[in-house]
CSV table of C-alpha atoms and ligand atoms in Angstrom, one decimal:
chain,number,residue,atom,x,y,z
A,1,MET,CA,0.0,0.0,0.0
A,2,ASN,CA,2.9,2.4,0.7
A,3,GLU,CA,4.5,1.4,-2.5
A,4,ARG,CA,1.2,2.5,-4.4
A,5,ASP,CA,1.1,5.7,-2.3
A,6,SER,CA,4.6,6.7,-3.1
A,7,GLU,CA,4.0,5.8,-6.7
A,8,GLY,CA,1.0,8.3,-6.6
A,9,VAL,CA,2.9,11.2,-4.9
A,10,GLY,CA,5.9,10.7,-7.2
A,11,ALA,CA,3.7,11.0,-10.3
A,12,LEU,CA,1.9,13.8,-9.1
A,13,LEU,CA,5.2,15.7,-8.3
A,14,ARG,CA,6.5,14.8,-11.8
A,15,SER,CA,3.4,16.2,-13.4
A,16,LYS,CA,4.3,19.6,-11.6
A,17,GLY,CA,7.7,19.6,-13.1
A,18,TYR,CA,9.8,17.9,-10.2
A,19,VAL,CA,12.2,15.3,-11.4
A,20,LEU,CA,12.8,11.9,-9.8
A,21,VAL,CA,16.6,11.2,-9.3
A,22,ALA,CA,18.0,7.7,-9.3
A,23,ASP,CA,20.4,8.4,-6.4
A,24,GLU,CA,19.3,9.8,-3.1
A,25,ALA,CA,22.6,11.8,-2.9
A,26,GLU,CA,21.4,14.0,-5.9
A,27,ALA,CA,18.1,14.8,-4.4
A,28,ASP,CA,17.1,18.3,-3.3
A,29,ILE,CA,13.9,17.1,-1.6
A,30,ILE,CA,13.6,13.8,0.1
A,31,LEU,CA,10.1,12.6,1.2
A,32,ILE,CA,10.1,9.5,3.5
A,33,ASN,CA,6.8,7.4,3.2
A,34,THR,CA,6.6,5.6,6.5
A,35,CYS,CA,5.2,2.3,8.1
A,36,SER,CA,3.9,2.2,11.7
A,37,ILE,CA,3.0,-1.4,11.9
A,38,ARG,CA,5.9,-2.3,14.3
A,39,GLY,CA,8.0,0.0,16.5
A,40,LEU,CA,11.0,-0.9,14.6
A,41,ALA,CA,9.7,0.5,11.3
A,42,GLU,CA,9.1,3.9,13.0
A,43,GLU,CA,12.6,3.9,14.6
A,44,LYS,CA,14.1,3.2,11.3
A,45,ALA,CA,12.3,6.1,9.5
A,46,ILE,CA,13.1,8.5,12.4
A,47,GLY,CA,16.7,7.4,12.2
A,48,LYS,CA,16.7,8.1,8.3
A,49,ALA,CA,15.3,11.5,8.9
A,50,ASP,CA,17.6,12.3,11.7
A,51,HIS,CA,20.5,11.6,9.5
A,52,LEU,CA,19.4,13.6,6.5
A,53,LEU,CA,18.6,16.5,8.8
A,54,ARG,CA,22.0,16.5,10.6
A,55,ALA,CA,23.6,16.5,7.1
A,56,ARG,CA,21.7,19.4,6.1
A,57,ARG,CA,22.9,21.2,9.2
A,58,GLU,CA,26.3,20.8,7.8
A,59,GLY,CA,25.2,22.1,4.5
A,60,LYS,CA,25.1,18.8,2.9
A,61,GLY,CA,22.6,16.6,1.1
A,62,ALA,CA,18.8,17.4,0.5
A,63,LYS,CA,17.7,20.8,1.4
A,64,PHE,CA,14.2,19.7,2.2
A,65,VAL,CA,13.1,16.5,4.2
A,66,GLY,CA,9.5,15.4,4.8
A,67,ILE,CA,7.8,12.5,6.4
A,68,LEU,CA,4.6,11.1,4.9
A,69,GLY,CA,2.2,8.3,5.5
A,70,CYS,CA,1.4,6.2,8.6
A,71,MET,CA,3.9,7.6,11.1
A,72,ALA,CA,3.0,11.2,10.1
A,73,GLN,CA,-0.6,10.1,10.9
A,74,ASN,CA,0.2,8.4,13.9
A,75,ARG,CA,2.6,10.9,15.5
A,76,GLY,CA,1.7,14.2,13.8
A,77,ALA,CA,3.4,17.4,15.3
A,78,GLU,CA,4.8,15.2,18.2
A,79,LEU,CA,7.5,14.1,15.5
A,80,LEU,CA,8.8,17.7,15.8
A,81,GLU,CA,10.1,17.1,19.2
A,82,ARG,CA,12.4,14.3,17.8
A,83,LEU,CA,13.1,16.0,14.4
A,84,PRO,CA,12.5,19.8,15.2
A,85,ASP,CA,13.7,20.9,11.6
A,86,LEU,CA,11.4,18.7,9.5
A,87,ASP,CA,9.8,20.6,6.7
A,88,LEU,CA,6.7,18.6,6.1
A,89,ILE,CA,4.5,16.0,7.9
A,90,VAL,CA,1.6,14.8,5.8
A,91,GLY,CA,-0.7,11.9,6.9
A,92,THR,CA,-2.1,9.2,4.9
A,93,GLN,CA,-5.3,11.0,3.6
A,94,ARG,CA,-3.7,14.2,2.5
A,95,LEU,CA,-1.1,13.0,0.0
A,96,ARG,CA,-2.6,14.7,-3.0
A,97,HIS,CA,-2.0,18.2,-1.4
A,98,ILE,CA,1.8,17.6,-1.2
A,99,PRO,CA,2.7,19.7,-4.3
A,100,ASP,CA,0.8,22.7,-2.8
A,101,TYR,CA,2.7,22.4,0.6
A,102,LEU,CA,5.9,21.9,-1.2
A,103,SER,CA,5.5,25.1,-3.2
A,104,GLN,CA,4.2,27.2,-0.2
A,105,ARG,CA,7.1,25.7,2.1
A,106,LEU,CA,9.8,26.4,-0.6
A,107,ALA,CA,8.5,29.9,-1.0
A,108,ALA,CA,8.1,30.8,2.8
A,109,PRO,CA,10.7,33.4,4.0
A,110,THR,CA,11.3,31.6,7.2
A,111,PRO,CA,11.1,27.7,7.7
A,112,VAL,CA,7.9,26.6,9.1
A,113,ALA,CA,6.9,22.7,9.2
A,114,TYR,CA,3.7,22.0,7.4
A,115,VAL,CA,1.8,19.5,9.4
A,116,ASP,CA,-1.4,18.0,7.9
A,117,THR,CA,-2.9,14.8,9.3
A,118,ALA,CA,-6.6,15.7,8.7
A,119,HIS,CA,-9.4,13.2,7.7
A,120,GLU,CA,-10.3,13.7,4.1
A,121,GLU,CA,-14.0,12.8,2.9
A,122,GLY,CA,-14.2,10.8,-0.2
A,123,PHE,CA,-10.4,10.5,-0.8
A,124,GLU,CA,-10.6,6.8,-1.6
A,125,ASP,CA,-12.2,8.0,-4.8
A,126,ALA,CA,-9.5,10.6,-5.6
A,127,LEU,CA,-6.2,9.1,-5.0
A,128,PRO,CA,-3.0,10.4,-6.7
A,129,GLY,CA,-2.5,8.9,-10.2
A,130,ARG,CA,0.3,7.2,-11.8
A,131,ASP,CA,2.9,7.8,-14.5
A,132,ASP,CA,2.2,7.0,-18.1
A,133,GLY,CA,4.8,4.4,-18.8
A,134,ARG,CA,3.8,0.8,-19.1
A,135,GLN,CA,3.4,-1.1,-15.9
A,136,VAL,CA,3.3,-4.9,-16.5
A,137,SER,CA,2.1,-5.3,-13.0
A,138,ALA,CA,0.1,-2.7,-11.2
A,139,TYR,CA,-1.3,-2.1,-7.8
A,140,VAL,CA,-4.9,-0.7,-7.9
A,141,SER,CA,-6.3,0.6,-4.5
A,142,ILE,CA,-9.9,-0.2,-3.9
A,143,GLN,CA,-10.3,0.5,-0.2
A,144,GLN,CA,-8.8,2.7,2.5
A,145,GLY,CA,-8.8,2.3,6.1
A,146,CYS,CA,-10.0,-0.7,8.4
A,147,ASP,CA,-12.8,-0.9,10.7
A,148,MET,CA,-11.7,-4.1,12.5
A,149,LYS,CA,-10.3,-3.7,15.9
A,150,CYS,CA,-7.3,-6.3,16.1
A,151,ALA,CA,-6.0,-5.6,19.5
A,152,TYR,CA,-2.3,-5.3,18.3
A,153,CYS,CA,-2.9,-3.2,15.3
A,154,VAL,CA,-2.3,0.5,14.5
A,155,VAL,CA,-3.8,0.6,11.1
A,156,PRO,CA,-7.3,1.7,12.1
A,157,LYS,CA,-5.5,4.7,13.9
A,158,THR,CA,-3.2,5.4,10.9
A,159,ARG,CA,-5.4,4.7,8.0
A,160,GLY,CA,-8.8,5.8,9.3
A,161,PRO,CA,-12.2,4.3,8.9
A,162,GLU,CA,-13.0,1.7,6.1
A,163,ARG,CA,-14.0,3.4,3.0
A,164,SER,CA,-14.5,1.3,-0.3
A,165,ARG,CA,-13.8,3.2,-3.7
A,166,SER,CA,-16.6,2.9,-6.3
A,167,PRO,CA,-16.5,0.0,-8.8
A,168,GLU,CA,-16.7,2.4,-11.7
A,169,SER,CA,-13.7,4.3,-10.7
A,170,ILE,CA,-11.7,1.1,-10.0
A,171,LEU,CA,-12.9,-0.5,-13.5
A,172,ALA,CA,-11.8,2.9,-15.2
A,173,GLU,CA,-8.4,2.6,-13.6
A,174,VAL,CA,-7.9,-1.1,-14.6
A,175,ARG,CA,-9.0,-0.6,-18.1
A,176,ALA,CA,-6.7,2.2,-18.6
A,177,LEU,CA,-3.9,0.2,-17.1
A,178,ALA,CA,-4.7,-2.8,-19.5
A,179,GLU,CA,-5.0,-0.5,-22.5
A,180,ASN,CA,-1.4,0.5,-21.5
A,181,GLY,CA,-0.1,-3.0,-21.3
A,182,THR,CA,-0.7,-4.1,-17.9
A,183,ARG,CA,-1.3,-7.9,-17.5
A,184,GLU,CA,-1.4,-8.2,-13.7
A,185,VAL,CA,-3.3,-6.2,-11.2
A,186,THR,CA,-3.2,-6.5,-7.5
A,187,LEU,CA,-6.3,-5.1,-5.8
A,188,LEU,CA,-5.2,-3.2,-2.5
A,189,GLY,CA,-6.8,-2.5,0.7
A,190,GLN,CA,-6.5,-3.4,4.4
A,191,ILE,CA,-9.4,-5.9,4.3
A,192,VAL,CA,-10.3,-6.3,0.7
A,193,ASN,CA,-12.5,-9.4,1.0
A,194,GLN,CA,-14.9,-7.1,3.0
A,195,TYR,CA,-15.0,-4.6,-0.1
A,196,GLY,CA,-17.9,-2.6,-0.2
A,197,ARG,CA,-19.2,-3.2,3.5
A,198,GLY,CA,-21.4,-0.2,4.4
A,199,ARG,CA,-21.5,1.1,0.9
A,200,PHE,CA,-22.8,-1.8,-1.5
A,201,ARG,CA,-24.8,-4.8,-0.9
A,202,THR,CA,-24.4,-8.5,-1.2
A,203,GLU,CA,-26.8,-9.8,-3.8
A,204,GLY,CA,-28.0,-13.3,-4.4
A,205,GLY,CA,-25.1,-14.5,-1.9
A,206,ILE,CA,-22.5,-12.7,-4.2
A,207,SER,CA,-20.5,-10.1,-2.2
A,208,PRO,CA,-19.4,-6.7,-3.7
A,209,PHE,CA,-15.9,-8.0,-3.7
A,210,VAL,CA,-16.7,-11.0,-5.8
A,211,ARG,CA,-18.8,-8.9,-8.2
A,212,LEU,CA,-15.8,-6.7,-8.5
A,213,LEU,CA,-13.4,-9.6,-9.2
A,214,ARG,CA,-15.8,-10.8,-11.9
A,215,SER,CA,-15.9,-7.3,-13.5
A,216,VAL,CA,-12.1,-6.9,-13.4
A,217,ALA,CA,-11.8,-10.4,-14.9
A,218,GLU,CA,-13.8,-9.1,-17.9
A,219,VAL,CA,-11.3,-6.5,-18.6
A,220,PRO,CA,-9.4,-7.5,-21.8
A,221,GLY,CA,-5.9,-7.8,-21.4
A,222,ILE,CA,-6.0,-8.5,-17.6
A,223,GLU,CA,-4.6,-12.0,-17.2
A,224,ARG,CA,-3.8,-12.2,-13.7
A,225,ILE,CA,-5.7,-10.8,-10.6
A,226,ARG,CA,-4.4,-10.9,-7.2
A,227,TYR,CA,-5.7,-9.0,-3.9
A,228,THR,CA,-4.2,-8.2,-0.6
A,229,ALA,CA,-4.6,-7.8,2.4
A,230,CYS,CA,-7.6,-9.9,3.4
A,231,HIS,CA,-9.1,-11.2,6.7
A,232,PRO,CA,-10.2,-14.8,7.2
A,233,ILE,CA,-13.7,-13.6,7.9
A,234,GLY,CA,-14.0,-12.4,4.6
A,235,TYR,CA,-13.6,-15.9,2.9
A,236,ARG,CA,-17.3,-16.8,2.4
A,237,PRO,CA,-18.3,-19.5,0.1
A,238,ASP,CA,-18.7,-17.1,-2.9
A,239,LEU,CA,-15.1,-15.9,-2.6
A,240,VAL,CA,-14.0,-19.5,-2.3
A,241,ALA,CA,-16.0,-20.5,-5.4
A,242,ALA,CA,-14.7,-17.4,-7.2
A,243,HIS,CA,-11.3,-19.2,-7.2
A,244,ALA,CA,-12.8,-22.0,-9.1
A,245,GLU,CA,-14.7,-19.9,-11.5
A,246,ILE,CA,-12.4,-17.0,-12.4
A,247,PRO,CA,-9.4,-18.3,-14.3
A,248,GLN,CA,-7.6,-15.0,-14.1
A,249,LEU,CA,-7.6,-15.2,-10.2
A,250,CYS,CA,-4.4,-16.5,-9.0
A,251,ALA,CA,-4.0,-19.9,-7.4
A,252,GLN,CA,-2.3,-18.1,-4.5
A,253,VAL,CA,-4.2,-17.0,-1.4
A,254,HIS,CA,-3.1,-15.3,1.6
A,255,LEU,CA,-4.9,-16.5,4.7
A,256,PRO,CA,-3.5,-14.4,7.8
A,257,PHE,CA,-4.3,-16.7,10.7
A,258,GLN,CA,-2.0,-14.8,13.3
A,259,SER,CA,-2.1,-17.5,15.9
A,260,GLY,CA,-3.2,-21.1,16.2
A,261,SER,CA,-4.5,-20.8,19.8
A,262,ASP,CA,-8.2,-19.9,20.3
A,263,LYS,CA,-7.2,-18.1,23.5
A,264,ILE,CA,-4.8,-15.7,21.9
A,265,LEU,CA,-7.1,-15.3,18.8
A,266,ARG,CA,-9.9,-14.2,21.3
A,267,ALA,CA,-7.3,-11.8,23.0
A,268,MET,CA,-6.1,-10.4,19.7
A,269,GLY,CA,-9.7,-9.5,18.8
A,270,ARG,CA,-9.6,-12.0,15.8
A,271,PRO,CA,-13.2,-13.2,15.5
A,272,TYR,CA,-12.5,-16.8,14.4
A,273,LEU,CA,-11.3,-20.2,15.8
A,274,ALA,CA,-8.2,-22.0,14.7
A,275,GLU,CA,-10.5,-24.7,13.4
A,276,ARG,CA,-12.0,-22.3,10.9
A,277,ILE,CA,-8.6,-21.7,9.4
A,278,ARG,CA,-8.3,-25.4,8.8
A,279,ARG,CA,-11.5,-25.7,7.1
A,280,LEU,CA,-11.0,-22.5,5.0
A,281,ALA,CA,-7.5,-23.7,3.9
A,282,ALA,CA,-9.0,-27.1,2.9
A,283,ALA,CA,-11.8,-25.5,0.9
A,284,LEU,CA,-9.4,-23.0,-0.8
A,285,ARG,CA,-7.2,-25.9,-1.8
A,286,ALA,CA,-10.0,-27.8,-3.2
A,287,SER,CA,-11.3,-24.9,-5.3
A,288,ARG,CA,-8.3,-24.8,-7.4
A,289,LYS,CA,-5.6,-27.1,-8.6
A,290,GLY,CA,-2.1,-26.0,-7.4
A,291,MET,CA,-3.3,-23.6,-4.9
A,292,THR,CA,-0.7,-22.2,-2.6
A,293,LEU,CA,-1.4,-20.5,0.7
A,294,SER,CA,0.6,-17.7,2.6
A,295,THR,CA,-0.1,-16.1,5.8
A,296,ASP,CA,0.9,-13.8,8.5
A,297,VAL,CA,1.7,-14.9,12.1
A,298,ILE,CA,2.4,-12.9,15.2
A,299,VAL,CA,4.7,-14.7,17.9
A,300,GLY,CA,4.7,-13.3,21.5
A,301,PHE,CA,1.4,-11.6,21.7
A,302,PRO,CA,0.9,-10.8,25.6
A,303,GLY,CA,0.0,-13.9,27.5
A,304,GLU,CA,1.2,-16.4,24.7
A,305,THR,CA,2.4,-19.6,26.5
A,306,ASP,CA,4.6,-22.4,25.1
A,307,ALA,CA,1.4,-24.4,24.7
A,308,ASP,CA,-0.2,-21.4,22.6
A,309,PHE,CA,2.9,-21.2,20.5
A,310,ALA,CA,2.8,-24.9,20.0
A,311,LEU,CA,-0.6,-24.7,18.5
A,312,THR,CA,0.7,-22.0,16.2
A,313,GLU,CA,3.5,-24.0,15.0
A,314,ALA,CA,1.4,-27.1,14.5
A,315,MET,CA,-1.2,-25.3,12.3
A,316,PHE,CA,1.6,-23.5,10.5
A,317,SER,CA,3.1,-27.0,9.5
A,318,GLU,CA,-0.1,-28.8,9.1
A,319,ILE,CA,-1.6,-26.3,6.4
A,320,GLY,CA,1.7,-26.2,4.8
A,321,PHE,CA,2.1,-22.4,4.0
A,322,GLU,CA,4.6,-21.8,1.6
A,323,GLN,CA,5.0,-18.0,2.0
A,324,ALA,CA,4.6,-16.0,5.2
A,325,PHE,CA,5.2,-12.8,7.0
A,326,LEU,CA,6.5,-13.7,10.5
A,327,PHE,CA,6.4,-11.1,13.2
A,328,LYS,CA,7.6,-10.6,16.7
A,329,TYR,CA,4.9,-8.8,18.6
A,330,SER,CA,5.5,-5.1,19.0
A,331,MET,CA,3.4,-3.1,21.3
A,332,ARG,CA,1.9,-0.1,19.5
A,333,PRO,CA,0.9,2.8,21.6
A,334,GLY,CA,-2.9,3.5,21.5
A,335,THR,CA,-3.9,0.1,20.3
A,336,PRO,CA,-6.4,-2.0,22.3
A,337,ALA,CA,-3.5,-4.4,23.4
A,338,GLU,CA,-1.4,-1.6,25.0
A,339,PRO,CA,-2.9,-2.1,28.5
A,340,LEU,CA,-1.8,-6.0,28.3
A,341,GLY,CA,1.9,-4.9,28.2
A,342,ASP,CA,4.5,-6.7,26.5
A,343,THR,CA,4.8,-9.7,28.6
A,344,VAL,CA,6.8,-12.3,26.6
A,345,PRO,CA,10.5,-11.7,26.8
A,346,VAL,CA,12.3,-10.9,23.7
A,347,ASP,CA,14.6,-14.0,23.8
A,348,VAL,CA,11.3,-16.2,23.8
A,349,LYS,CA,9.9,-14.2,21.0
A,350,GLU,CA,13.1,-14.7,19.0
A,351,ALA,CA,13.3,-18.2,19.7
A,352,ARG,CA,9.6,-18.9,18.6
A,353,LEU,CA,10.3,-16.7,15.5
A,354,PHE,CA,13.3,-18.7,14.5
A,355,ARG,CA,11.4,-22.0,14.7
A,356,LEU,CA,8.7,-20.8,12.3
A,357,GLN,CA,11.4,-19.3,10.0
A,358,GLN,CA,13.1,-22.7,9.8
A,359,GLN,CA,9.6,-24.4,9.3
A,360,LEU,CA,9.0,-22.0,6.5
A,361,ALA,CA,12.2,-22.5,4.9
A,362,MET,CA,11.5,-26.3,4.8
A,363,GLN,CA,7.9,-25.9,3.4
A,364,SER,CA,8.9,-23.4,0.7
A,365,THR,CA,11.8,-25.5,-0.4
A,366,THR,CA,9.5,-28.6,-0.6
A,367,GLY,CA,6.9,-26.6,-2.5
A,368,ASN,CA,9.7,-25.3,-5.0
A,369,LEU,CA,11.3,-28.7,-5.5
A,370,ARG,CA,7.9,-30.1,-6.4
A,371,GLN,CA,7.9,-27.8,-9.4
A,372,VAL,CA,10.9,-29.4,-10.8
A,373,GLY,CA,10.4,-31.1,-14.1
A,374,THR,CA,7.2,-28.9,-14.7
A,375,VAL,CA,6.6,-26.2,-17.2
A,376,GLN,CA,5.5,-22.9,-15.6
A,377,ARG,CA,3.8,-19.9,-17.1
A,378,VAL,CA,5.9,-16.9,-16.1
A,379,LEU,CA,5.3,-13.2,-16.3
A,380,VAL,CA,8.7,-11.7,-16.9
A,381,ASP,CA,9.3,-8.8,-14.6
A,382,GLY,CA,12.8,-7.8,-15.6
A,383,PRO,CA,16.6,-8.5,-15.6
A,384,ASN,CA,17.6,-10.7,-12.5
A,385,ARG,CA,19.4,-8.7,-10.0
A,386,LYS,CA,22.6,-10.7,-10.7
A,387,GLY,CA,24.0,-12.8,-13.5
A,388,GLY,CA,22.5,-11.2,-16.5
A,389,ARG,CA,19.4,-13.3,-16.6
A,390,LEU,CA,15.7,-12.7,-16.5
A,391,ALA,CA,13.4,-13.1,-13.5
A,392,GLY,CA,9.7,-13.4,-13.4
A,393,ARG,CA,6.9,-14.9,-11.4
A,394,THR,CA,4.4,-18.0,-11.7
A,395,GLU,CA,0.9,-17.8,-10.7
A,396,ASN,CA,1.8,-18.7,-7.3
A,397,GLU,CA,4.3,-15.9,-7.0
A,398,ARG,CA,7.2,-18.3,-7.0
A,399,ARG,CA,10.3,-16.4,-8.5
A,400,VAL,CA,11.7,-17.8,-11.6
A,401,ILE,CA,15.1,-17.4,-13.1
A,402,PHE,CA,16.1,-18.1,-16.5
A,403,ASP,CA,18.1,-16.9,-19.6
A,404,GLY,CA,16.3,-14.8,-22.1
A,405,ASP,CA,16.4,-11.8,-24.0
A,406,LEU,CA,15.2,-8.3,-22.4
A,407,SER,CA,12.6,-8.0,-25.0
A,408,LEU,CA,10.5,-10.7,-23.1
A,409,VAL,CA,10.2,-8.3,-20.2
A,410,GLY,CA,6.4,-7.8,-19.8
A,411,GLN,CA,5.4,-10.9,-21.6
A,412,PHE,CA,4.2,-14.3,-20.5
A,413,VAL,CA,6.6,-17.2,-21.5
A,414,ASP,CA,6.7,-21.0,-20.6
A,415,VAL,CA,9.8,-22.0,-18.6
A,416,ASP,CA,11.0,-25.5,-18.0
A,417,ILE,CA,12.0,-25.8,-14.4
A,418,ALA,CA,15.2,-27.6,-13.8
A,419,ARG,CA,16.5,-26.7,-10.4
A,420,ALA,CA,14.8,-25.1,-7.2
A,421,GLY,CA,15.9,-23.5,-3.8
A,422,GLU,CA,14.2,-22.0,-1.0
A,423,THR,CA,13.3,-18.8,-2.7
A,424,TYR,CA,13.4,-19.5,-6.5
A,425,LEU,CA,12.9,-21.8,-9.3
A,426,ASP,CA,15.6,-22.0,-12.1
A,427,GLY,CA,14.9,-23.2,-15.6
A,428,LYS,CA,15.0,-22.5,-19.3
A,429,LEU,CA,12.8,-21.1,-21.8
A,430,ALA,CA,10.4,-23.6,-23.1
A,431,ARG,CA,8.6,-21.5,-25.9
A,432,THR,CA,7.5,-18.1,-26.0
A,433,LYS,CA,4.0,-16.7,-26.5
A,434,SER,CA,3.5,-13.0,-27.2
A,435,ILE,CA,0.4,-11.7,-25.7
B,1,SAH,N1,-4.9,-5.8,7.1
B,1,SAH,C1,-4.0,-6.8,7.1
B,1,SAH,C2,-2.7,-6.7,7.4
B,1,SAH,C3,-2.4,-5.6,8.3
B,1,SAH,S1,-0.8,-5.4,8.9
B,1,SAH,C4,-4.7,-8.0,7.8
B,1,SAH,O1,-5.7,-8.0,8.5
B,1,SAH,O2,-4.3,-9.2,7.4
B,1,SAH,C5,0.1,-6.8,8.2
B,1,SAH,C6,0.6,-7.9,9.3
B,1,SAH,O3,1.4,-7.2,10.3
B,1,SAH,C7,-0.6,-8.3,10.2
B,1,SAH,O4,-1.4,-9.3,9.5
B,1,SAH,C8,0.1,-8.8,11.5
B,1,SAH,O5,0.6,-10.1,11.3
B,1,SAH,C9,1.3,-8.0,11.6
B,1,SAH,N2,1.2,-7.0,12.7
B,1,SAH,C10,0.2,-6.0,12.8
B,1,SAH,N3,0.5,-5.3,13.8
B,1,SAH,C11,1.4,-6.0,14.5
B,1,SAH,C12,2.2,-5.7,15.7
B,1,SAH,N4,1.8,-4.6,16.6
B,1,SAH,N5,3.4,-6.4,16.2
B,1,SAH,C13,3.7,-7.5,15.2
B,1,SAH,N6,3.0,-7.7,14.0
B,1,SAH,C14,1.9,-6.9,13.7
B,2,SF4,FE1,-5.2,-4.4,11.3
B,2,SF4,FE2,-5.8,-6.0,9.4
B,2,SF4,FE3,-7.0,-6.2,11.8
B,2,SF4,FE4,-7.6,-4.2,10.3
B,2,SF4,S1,-8.0,-6.4,9.9
B,2,SF4,S2,-7.2,-4.2,12.3
B,2,SF4,S3,-5.6,-3.9,9.3
B,2,SF4,S4,-4.8,-6.7,11.2
């Protein structure tokens, strides 16, 4: 989501004549888009801004430094206590006003920080755009904010109430992208499978989200549809069935279960039981051949015992998630869990995290090795970071590296998989198809 926001702000500024430089050292203006999900993310952003502002005091580097996004929203003017000479603090809902603030601030005779973390009505339908160049794979925001109250989570505070964008505006963006060569879209929101809640109705058992998926699938040129993030409660039968019915919908689903212990799930404010995750995983796998599942897990939530963690570990291996974001609990000020304290010692959290990471490495390696000897349809992203080869992704988001010409970037190709490791498949071009 932050990537999409940064892309929007970049495009907006370029449309006003600013130029994006490849190297930070050449920049006159640096805007840091920030994440608040864990304490570490905020500390990193503050450290970065502090470093830039110190350099500026010595007459070096960027002349203008701003902080955008979630941390700006979360902390607002309080950031000036840590970073008194920041130029700009703009929250998640006011990004499209940045060019105005920049020009006002640049013209001001004495430096004053511009701080804007206001709530903006209707901004879900009026987000900053994007550049004209072809994007093979694009993020499309369909929803802002979140009305769930997961006890650990700062998102409702930083992204505001849940608001869904209109299908007309989403489809217009997807059509424009497809006409410009986009082949894969990822629909973005905090809880996308509840898209439309409070704005559009479920009709005949079909939710607004599934209707939207069907409409996106009808856009000529769109061959892959993904969505993130989603909540287990949003996987109702119509969405599970959609994976069987809509060929463009990828056979890869994110099912963030957070914990395998019902006691911890209840304390986290996650309104499901571990058993529901098992049933959902089975239903999703049954809906589509080759379906892979990914997840998010938090270890060390207050009150998590060894026995609770054992349940998480058991579920993680039983379902066989091949991709996962694994987090140590980070207490966030202002969240419902704050009063519970941070009771699990750091070394215990680390040991639990390490066990899950080991398990994940095994599961993804096993999944990848199973692909050896198959032919995979790969969307080519670009040159691989090293070795002069190409890199792309399968429908299951497995990374594939192979030899090929740069002219294949943005196309679908078939690749014979010869080898595999924990994070990649390695193969050679079978035959190319131009789309
Ligand atoms: N809206 C999405 C994701 C939100 S944040 C969802 O509900 O799935 C992404 C992930 O960060 C969460 O799924 C959770 O696993 C993790 N996370 C959120 N707050 C956290 C915290 N305080 N400490 C550790 N991990 C956290
Ligand atoms: Fe946070 Fe996701 Fe829960 Fe919303 S649904 S509060 S974004 S974890």
